[in-house]
mmCIF file with all atom_site columns, C-alpha atoms in Angstrom:
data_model
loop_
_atom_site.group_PDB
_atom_site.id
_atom_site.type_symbol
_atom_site.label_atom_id
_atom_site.label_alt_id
_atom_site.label_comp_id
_atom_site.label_asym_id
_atom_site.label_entity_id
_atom_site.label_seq_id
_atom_site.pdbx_PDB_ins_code
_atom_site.Cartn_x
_atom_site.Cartn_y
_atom_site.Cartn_z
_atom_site.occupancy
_atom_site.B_iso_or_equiv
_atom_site.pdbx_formal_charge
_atom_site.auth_seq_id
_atom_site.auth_comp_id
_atom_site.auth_asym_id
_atom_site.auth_atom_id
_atom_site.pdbx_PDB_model_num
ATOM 1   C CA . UNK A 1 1   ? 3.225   18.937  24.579  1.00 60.00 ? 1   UNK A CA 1
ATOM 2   C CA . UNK A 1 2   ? 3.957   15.494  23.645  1.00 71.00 ? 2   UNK A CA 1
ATOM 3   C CA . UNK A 1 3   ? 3.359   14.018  20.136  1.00 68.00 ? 3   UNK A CA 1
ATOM 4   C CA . UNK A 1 4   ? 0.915   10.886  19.586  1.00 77.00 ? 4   UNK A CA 1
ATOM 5   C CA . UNK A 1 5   ? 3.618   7.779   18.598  1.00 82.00 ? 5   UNK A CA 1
ATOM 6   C CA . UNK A 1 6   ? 4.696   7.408   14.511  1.00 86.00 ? 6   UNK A CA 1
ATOM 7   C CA . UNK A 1 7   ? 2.722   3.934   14.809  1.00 84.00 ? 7   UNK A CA 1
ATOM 8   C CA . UNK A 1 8   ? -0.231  6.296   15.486  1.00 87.00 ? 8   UNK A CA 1
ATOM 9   C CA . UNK A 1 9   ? -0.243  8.751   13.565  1.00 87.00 ? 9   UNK A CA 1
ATOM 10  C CA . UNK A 1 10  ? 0.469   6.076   10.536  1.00 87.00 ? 10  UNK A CA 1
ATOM 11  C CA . UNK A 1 11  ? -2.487  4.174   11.419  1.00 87.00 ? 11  UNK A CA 1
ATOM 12  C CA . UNK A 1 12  ? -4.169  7.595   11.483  1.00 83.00 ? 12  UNK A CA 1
ATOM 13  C CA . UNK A 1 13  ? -3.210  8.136   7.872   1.00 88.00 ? 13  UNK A CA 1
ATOM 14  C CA . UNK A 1 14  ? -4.093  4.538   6.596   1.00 86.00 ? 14  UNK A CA 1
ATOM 15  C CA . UNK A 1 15  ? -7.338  4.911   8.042   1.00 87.00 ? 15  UNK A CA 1
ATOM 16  C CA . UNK A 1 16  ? -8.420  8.168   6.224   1.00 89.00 ? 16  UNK A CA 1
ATOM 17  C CA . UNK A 1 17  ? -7.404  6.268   3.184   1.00 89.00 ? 17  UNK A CA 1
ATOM 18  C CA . UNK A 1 18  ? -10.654 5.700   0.752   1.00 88.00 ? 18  UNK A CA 1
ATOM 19  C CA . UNK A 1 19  ? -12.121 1.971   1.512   1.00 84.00 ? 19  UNK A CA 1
ATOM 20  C CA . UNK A 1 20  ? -10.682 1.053   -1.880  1.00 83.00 ? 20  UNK A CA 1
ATOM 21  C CA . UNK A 1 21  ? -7.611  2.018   -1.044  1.00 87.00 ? 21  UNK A CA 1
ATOM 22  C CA . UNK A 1 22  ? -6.830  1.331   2.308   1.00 88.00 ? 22  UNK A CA 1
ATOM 23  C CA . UNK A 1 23  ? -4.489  -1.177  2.796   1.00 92.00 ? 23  UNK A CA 1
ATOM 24  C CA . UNK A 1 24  ? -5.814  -3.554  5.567   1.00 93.00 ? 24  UNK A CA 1
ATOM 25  C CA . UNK A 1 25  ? -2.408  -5.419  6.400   1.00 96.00 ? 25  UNK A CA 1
ATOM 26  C CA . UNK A 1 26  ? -0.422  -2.184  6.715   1.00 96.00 ? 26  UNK A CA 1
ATOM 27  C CA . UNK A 1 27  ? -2.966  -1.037  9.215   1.00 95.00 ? 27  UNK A CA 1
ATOM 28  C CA . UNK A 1 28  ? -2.567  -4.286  11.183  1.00 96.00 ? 28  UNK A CA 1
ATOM 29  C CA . UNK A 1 29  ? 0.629   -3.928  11.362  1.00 97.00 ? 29  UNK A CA 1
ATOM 30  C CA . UNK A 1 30  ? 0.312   -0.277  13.009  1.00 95.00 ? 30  UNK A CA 1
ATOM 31  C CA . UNK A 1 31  ? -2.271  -1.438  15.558  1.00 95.00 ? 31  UNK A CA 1
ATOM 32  C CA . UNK A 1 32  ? 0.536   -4.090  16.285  1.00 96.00 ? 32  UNK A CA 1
ATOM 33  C CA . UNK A 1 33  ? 3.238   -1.619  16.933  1.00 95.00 ? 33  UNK A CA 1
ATOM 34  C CA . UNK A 1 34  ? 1.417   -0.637  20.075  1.00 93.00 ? 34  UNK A CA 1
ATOM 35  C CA . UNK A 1 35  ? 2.435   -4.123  21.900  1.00 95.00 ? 35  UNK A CA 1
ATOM 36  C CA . UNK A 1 36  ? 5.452   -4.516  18.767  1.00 95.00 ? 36  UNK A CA 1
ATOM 37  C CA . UNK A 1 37  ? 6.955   -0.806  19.041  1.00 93.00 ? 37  UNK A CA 1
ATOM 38  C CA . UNK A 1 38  ? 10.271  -1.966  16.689  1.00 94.00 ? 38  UNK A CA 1
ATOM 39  C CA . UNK A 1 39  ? 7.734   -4.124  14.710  1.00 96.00 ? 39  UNK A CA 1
ATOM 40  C CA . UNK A 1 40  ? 9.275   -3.939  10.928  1.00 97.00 ? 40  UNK A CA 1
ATOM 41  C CA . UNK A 1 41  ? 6.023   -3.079  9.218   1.00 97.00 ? 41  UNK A CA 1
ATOM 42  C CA . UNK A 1 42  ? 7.368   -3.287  5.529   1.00 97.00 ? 42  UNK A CA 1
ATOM 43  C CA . UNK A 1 43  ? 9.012   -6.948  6.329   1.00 98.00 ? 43  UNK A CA 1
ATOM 44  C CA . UNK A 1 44  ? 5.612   -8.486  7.312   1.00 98.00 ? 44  UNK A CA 1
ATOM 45  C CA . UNK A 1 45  ? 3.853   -6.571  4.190   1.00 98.00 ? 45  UNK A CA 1
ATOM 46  C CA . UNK A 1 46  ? 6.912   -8.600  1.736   1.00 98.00 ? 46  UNK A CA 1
ATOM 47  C CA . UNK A 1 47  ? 6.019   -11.562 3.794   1.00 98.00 ? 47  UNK A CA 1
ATOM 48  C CA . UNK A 1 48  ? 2.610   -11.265 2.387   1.00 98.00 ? 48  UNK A CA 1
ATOM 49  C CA . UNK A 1 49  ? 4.083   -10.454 -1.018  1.00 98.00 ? 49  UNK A CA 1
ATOM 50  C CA . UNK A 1 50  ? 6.553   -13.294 -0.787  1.00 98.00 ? 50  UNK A CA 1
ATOM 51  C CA . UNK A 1 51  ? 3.236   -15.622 -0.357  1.00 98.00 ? 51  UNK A CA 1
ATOM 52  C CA . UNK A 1 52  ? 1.229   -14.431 -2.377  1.00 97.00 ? 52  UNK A CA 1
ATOM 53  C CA . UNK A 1 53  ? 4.065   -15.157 -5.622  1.00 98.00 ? 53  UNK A CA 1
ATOM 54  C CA . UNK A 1 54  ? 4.226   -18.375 -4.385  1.00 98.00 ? 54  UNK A CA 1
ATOM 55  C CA . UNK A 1 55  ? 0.540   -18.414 -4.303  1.00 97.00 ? 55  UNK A CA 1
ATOM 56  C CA . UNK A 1 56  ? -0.212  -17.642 -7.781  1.00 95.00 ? 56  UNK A CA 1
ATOM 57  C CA . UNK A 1 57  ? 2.656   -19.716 -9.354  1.00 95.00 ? 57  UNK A CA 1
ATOM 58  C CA . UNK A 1 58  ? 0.450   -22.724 -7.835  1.00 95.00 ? 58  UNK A CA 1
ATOM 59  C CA . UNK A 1 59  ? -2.782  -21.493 -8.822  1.00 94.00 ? 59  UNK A CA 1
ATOM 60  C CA . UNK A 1 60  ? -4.530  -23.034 -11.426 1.00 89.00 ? 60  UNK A CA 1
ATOM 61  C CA . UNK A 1 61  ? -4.406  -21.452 -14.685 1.00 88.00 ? 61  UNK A CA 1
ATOM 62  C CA . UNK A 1 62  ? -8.048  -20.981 -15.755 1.00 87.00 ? 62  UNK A CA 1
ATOM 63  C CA . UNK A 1 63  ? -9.017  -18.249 -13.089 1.00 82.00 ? 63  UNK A CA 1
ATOM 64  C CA . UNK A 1 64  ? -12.412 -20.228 -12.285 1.00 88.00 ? 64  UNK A CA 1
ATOM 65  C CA . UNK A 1 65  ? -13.157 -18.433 -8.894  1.00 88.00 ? 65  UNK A CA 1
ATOM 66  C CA . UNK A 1 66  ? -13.798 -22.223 -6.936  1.00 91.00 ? 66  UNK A CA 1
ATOM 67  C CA . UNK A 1 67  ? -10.561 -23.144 -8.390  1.00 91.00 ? 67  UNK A CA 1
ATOM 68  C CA . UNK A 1 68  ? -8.864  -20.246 -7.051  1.00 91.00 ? 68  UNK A CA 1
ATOM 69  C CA . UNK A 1 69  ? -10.347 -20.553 -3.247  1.00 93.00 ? 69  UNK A CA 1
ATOM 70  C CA . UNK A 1 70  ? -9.356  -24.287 -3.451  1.00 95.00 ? 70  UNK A CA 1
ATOM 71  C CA . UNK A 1 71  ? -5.934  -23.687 -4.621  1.00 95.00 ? 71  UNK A CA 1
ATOM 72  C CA . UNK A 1 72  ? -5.643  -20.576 -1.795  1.00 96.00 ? 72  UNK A CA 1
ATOM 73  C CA . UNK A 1 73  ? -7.183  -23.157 0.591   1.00 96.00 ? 73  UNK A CA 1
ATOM 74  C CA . UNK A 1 74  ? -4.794  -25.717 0.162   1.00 97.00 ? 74  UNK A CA 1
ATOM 75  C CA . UNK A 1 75  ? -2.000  -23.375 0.245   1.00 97.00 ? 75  UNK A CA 1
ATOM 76  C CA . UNK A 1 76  ? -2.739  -21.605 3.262   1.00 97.00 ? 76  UNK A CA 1
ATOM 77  C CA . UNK A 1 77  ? -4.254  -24.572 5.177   1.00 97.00 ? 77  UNK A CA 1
ATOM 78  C CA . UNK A 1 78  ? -2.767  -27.103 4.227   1.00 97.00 ? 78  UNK A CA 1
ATOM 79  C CA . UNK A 1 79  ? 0.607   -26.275 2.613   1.00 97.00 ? 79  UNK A CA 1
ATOM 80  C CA . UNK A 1 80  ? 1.791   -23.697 4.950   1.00 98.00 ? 80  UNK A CA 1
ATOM 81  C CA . UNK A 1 81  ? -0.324  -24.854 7.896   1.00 98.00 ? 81  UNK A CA 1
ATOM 82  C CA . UNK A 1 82  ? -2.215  -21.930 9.121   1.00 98.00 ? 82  UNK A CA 1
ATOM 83  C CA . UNK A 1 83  ? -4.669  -23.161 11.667  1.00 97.00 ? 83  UNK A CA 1
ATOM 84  C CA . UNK A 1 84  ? -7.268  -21.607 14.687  1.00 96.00 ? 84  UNK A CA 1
ATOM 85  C CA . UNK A 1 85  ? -5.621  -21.441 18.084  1.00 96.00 ? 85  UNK A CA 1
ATOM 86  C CA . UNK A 1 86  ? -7.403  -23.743 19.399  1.00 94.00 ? 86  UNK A CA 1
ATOM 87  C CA . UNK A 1 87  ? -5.627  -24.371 22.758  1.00 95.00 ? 87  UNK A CA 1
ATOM 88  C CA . UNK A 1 88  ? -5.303  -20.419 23.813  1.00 96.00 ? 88  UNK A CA 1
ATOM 89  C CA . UNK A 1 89  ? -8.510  -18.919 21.631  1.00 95.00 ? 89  UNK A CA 1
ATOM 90  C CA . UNK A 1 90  ? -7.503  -15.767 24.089  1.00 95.00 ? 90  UNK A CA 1
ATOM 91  C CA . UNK A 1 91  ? -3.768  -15.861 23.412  1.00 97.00 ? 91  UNK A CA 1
ATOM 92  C CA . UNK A 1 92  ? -3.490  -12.028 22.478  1.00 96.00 ? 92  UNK A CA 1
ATOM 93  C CA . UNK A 1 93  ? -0.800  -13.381 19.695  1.00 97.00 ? 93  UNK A CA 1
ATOM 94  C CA . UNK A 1 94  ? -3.750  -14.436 17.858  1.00 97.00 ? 94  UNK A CA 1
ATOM 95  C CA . UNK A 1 95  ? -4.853  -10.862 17.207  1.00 96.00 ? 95  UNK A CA 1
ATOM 96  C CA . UNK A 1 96  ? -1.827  -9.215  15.932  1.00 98.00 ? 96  UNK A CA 1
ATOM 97  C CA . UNK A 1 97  ? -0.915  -9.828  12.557  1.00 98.00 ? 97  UNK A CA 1
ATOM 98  C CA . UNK A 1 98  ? 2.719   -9.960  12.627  1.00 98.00 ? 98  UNK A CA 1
ATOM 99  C CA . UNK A 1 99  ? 2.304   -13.290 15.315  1.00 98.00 ? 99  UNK A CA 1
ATOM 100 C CA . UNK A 1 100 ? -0.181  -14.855 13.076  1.00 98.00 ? 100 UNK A CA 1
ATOM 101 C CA . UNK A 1 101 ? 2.249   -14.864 10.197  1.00 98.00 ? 101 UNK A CA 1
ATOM 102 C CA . UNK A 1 102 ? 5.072   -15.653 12.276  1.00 98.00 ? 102 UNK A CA 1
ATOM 103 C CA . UNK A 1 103 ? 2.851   -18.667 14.172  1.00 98.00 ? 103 UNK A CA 1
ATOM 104 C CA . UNK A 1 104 ? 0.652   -19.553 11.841  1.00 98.00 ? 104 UNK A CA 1
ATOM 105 C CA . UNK A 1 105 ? -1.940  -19.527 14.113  1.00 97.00 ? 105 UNK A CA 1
ATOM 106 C CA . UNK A 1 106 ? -4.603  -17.144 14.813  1.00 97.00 ? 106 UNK A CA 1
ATOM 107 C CA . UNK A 1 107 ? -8.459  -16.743 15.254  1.00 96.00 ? 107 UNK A CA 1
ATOM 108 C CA . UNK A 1 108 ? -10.891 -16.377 12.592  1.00 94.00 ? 108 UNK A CA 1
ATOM 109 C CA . UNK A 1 109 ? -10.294 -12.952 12.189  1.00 93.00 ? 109 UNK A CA 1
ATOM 110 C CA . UNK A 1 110 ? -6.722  -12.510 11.939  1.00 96.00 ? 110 UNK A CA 1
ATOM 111 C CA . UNK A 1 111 ? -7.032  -15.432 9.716   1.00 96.00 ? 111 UNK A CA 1
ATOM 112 C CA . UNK A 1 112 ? -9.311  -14.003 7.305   1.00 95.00 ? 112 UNK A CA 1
ATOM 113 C CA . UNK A 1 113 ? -6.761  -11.187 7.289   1.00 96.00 ? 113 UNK A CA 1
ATOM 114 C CA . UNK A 1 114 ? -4.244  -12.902 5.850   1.00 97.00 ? 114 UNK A CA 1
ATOM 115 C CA . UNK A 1 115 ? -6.351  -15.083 3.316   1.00 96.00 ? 115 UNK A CA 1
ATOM 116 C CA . UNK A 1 116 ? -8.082  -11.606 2.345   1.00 95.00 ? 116 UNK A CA 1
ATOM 117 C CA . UNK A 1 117 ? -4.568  -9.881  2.015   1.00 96.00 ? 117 UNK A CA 1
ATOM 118 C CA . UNK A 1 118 ? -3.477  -13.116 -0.245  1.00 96.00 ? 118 UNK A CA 1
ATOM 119 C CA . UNK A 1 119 ? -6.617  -13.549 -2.219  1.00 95.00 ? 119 UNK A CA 1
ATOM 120 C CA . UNK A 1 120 ? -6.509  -9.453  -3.207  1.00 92.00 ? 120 UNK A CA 1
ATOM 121 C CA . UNK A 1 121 ? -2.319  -9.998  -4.714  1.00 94.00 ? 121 UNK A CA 1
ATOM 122 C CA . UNK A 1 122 ? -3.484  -12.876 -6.843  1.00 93.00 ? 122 UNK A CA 1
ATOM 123 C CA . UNK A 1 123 ? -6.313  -11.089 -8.468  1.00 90.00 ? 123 UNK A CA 1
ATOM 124 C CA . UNK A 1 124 ? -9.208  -12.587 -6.620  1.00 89.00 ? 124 UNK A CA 1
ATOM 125 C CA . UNK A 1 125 ? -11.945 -9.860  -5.676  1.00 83.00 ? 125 UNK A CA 1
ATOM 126 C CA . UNK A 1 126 ? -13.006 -10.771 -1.993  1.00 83.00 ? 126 UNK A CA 1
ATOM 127 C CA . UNK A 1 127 ? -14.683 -8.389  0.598   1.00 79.00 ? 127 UNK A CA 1
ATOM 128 C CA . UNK A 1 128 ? -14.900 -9.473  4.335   1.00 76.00 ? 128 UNK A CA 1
ATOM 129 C CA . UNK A 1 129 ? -18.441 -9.811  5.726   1.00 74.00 ? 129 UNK A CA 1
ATOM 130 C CA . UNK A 1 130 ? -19.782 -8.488  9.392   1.00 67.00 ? 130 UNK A CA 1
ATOM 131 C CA . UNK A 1 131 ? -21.958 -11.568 9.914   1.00 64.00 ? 131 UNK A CA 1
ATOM 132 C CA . UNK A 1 132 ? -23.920 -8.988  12.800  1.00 62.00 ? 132 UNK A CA 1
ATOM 133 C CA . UNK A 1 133 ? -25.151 -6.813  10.227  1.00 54.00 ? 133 UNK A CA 1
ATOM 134 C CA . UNK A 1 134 ? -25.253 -9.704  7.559   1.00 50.00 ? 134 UNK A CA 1
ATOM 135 C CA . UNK A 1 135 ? -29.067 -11.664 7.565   1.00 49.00 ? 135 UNK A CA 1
ATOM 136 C CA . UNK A 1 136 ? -27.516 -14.909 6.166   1.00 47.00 ? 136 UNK A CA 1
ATOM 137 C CA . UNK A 1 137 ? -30.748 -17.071 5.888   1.00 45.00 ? 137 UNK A CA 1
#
């Protein structure tokens, strides 16, 4: 009998997490072991730690939410120059987490990843949003 991978059985784990408490990145990071097997999960999670100090010593210091989504805005777009792929929308980079930090470049939802994982270590409260089940008008 063989056993499922570790990268499975981690993901497994993370998923059975409460929503509250699951920790989005980390499970990213699992589903990217698949195509990453040696992927260093914990050095992509500091990565996102590493940003997100930089992050909040740039922030503005009146937590005014606007304020806050400029000032993440600026430093994810236009600072560190994170960006839509563009040229290969299909690139399968664009889907794993550990190439979107690495590249800077992604597709919507890998970037909302990161600026989700980012917004949550400064102290902003943001949720992502299925626009298919979301009536927006």
């Amino acid at each position: 009998m063989t056993h499922p991978p570790a990268h499975h059985r981690h993901l497994y784990q993370e998923l059975q997490q409460p929503a509250d408490q699951m920790n989005l990145a980390r499970a990213a990071l699992y589903i990217a072991q698949e195509d990453y097997p040696d992927l260093p999960v914990q050095f992509y999670l500091n990565q996102l730690d590493t940003m997100a100090k930089t992050l909040g010593r740039r922030l503005p210091s009146d937590r005014y939410p606007l304020r806050l989504i400029r000032g993440i805005n600026d430093y994810l777009f236009d600072h560190l120059g994170f960006a839509g792929n563009d040229q290969d929308y299909y690139d399968p980079r664009n889907s794993f987490l550990n190439e979107v930090l690495t590249r800077r470049l992604g597709i919507p939802l890998s970037l909302s990843l990161v600026y989700l994982e980012l917004a949550q270590r400064v102290g902003l409260i943001v949720a992502g949003v299925d626009r298919k089940s979301t009536r927006l008008n």
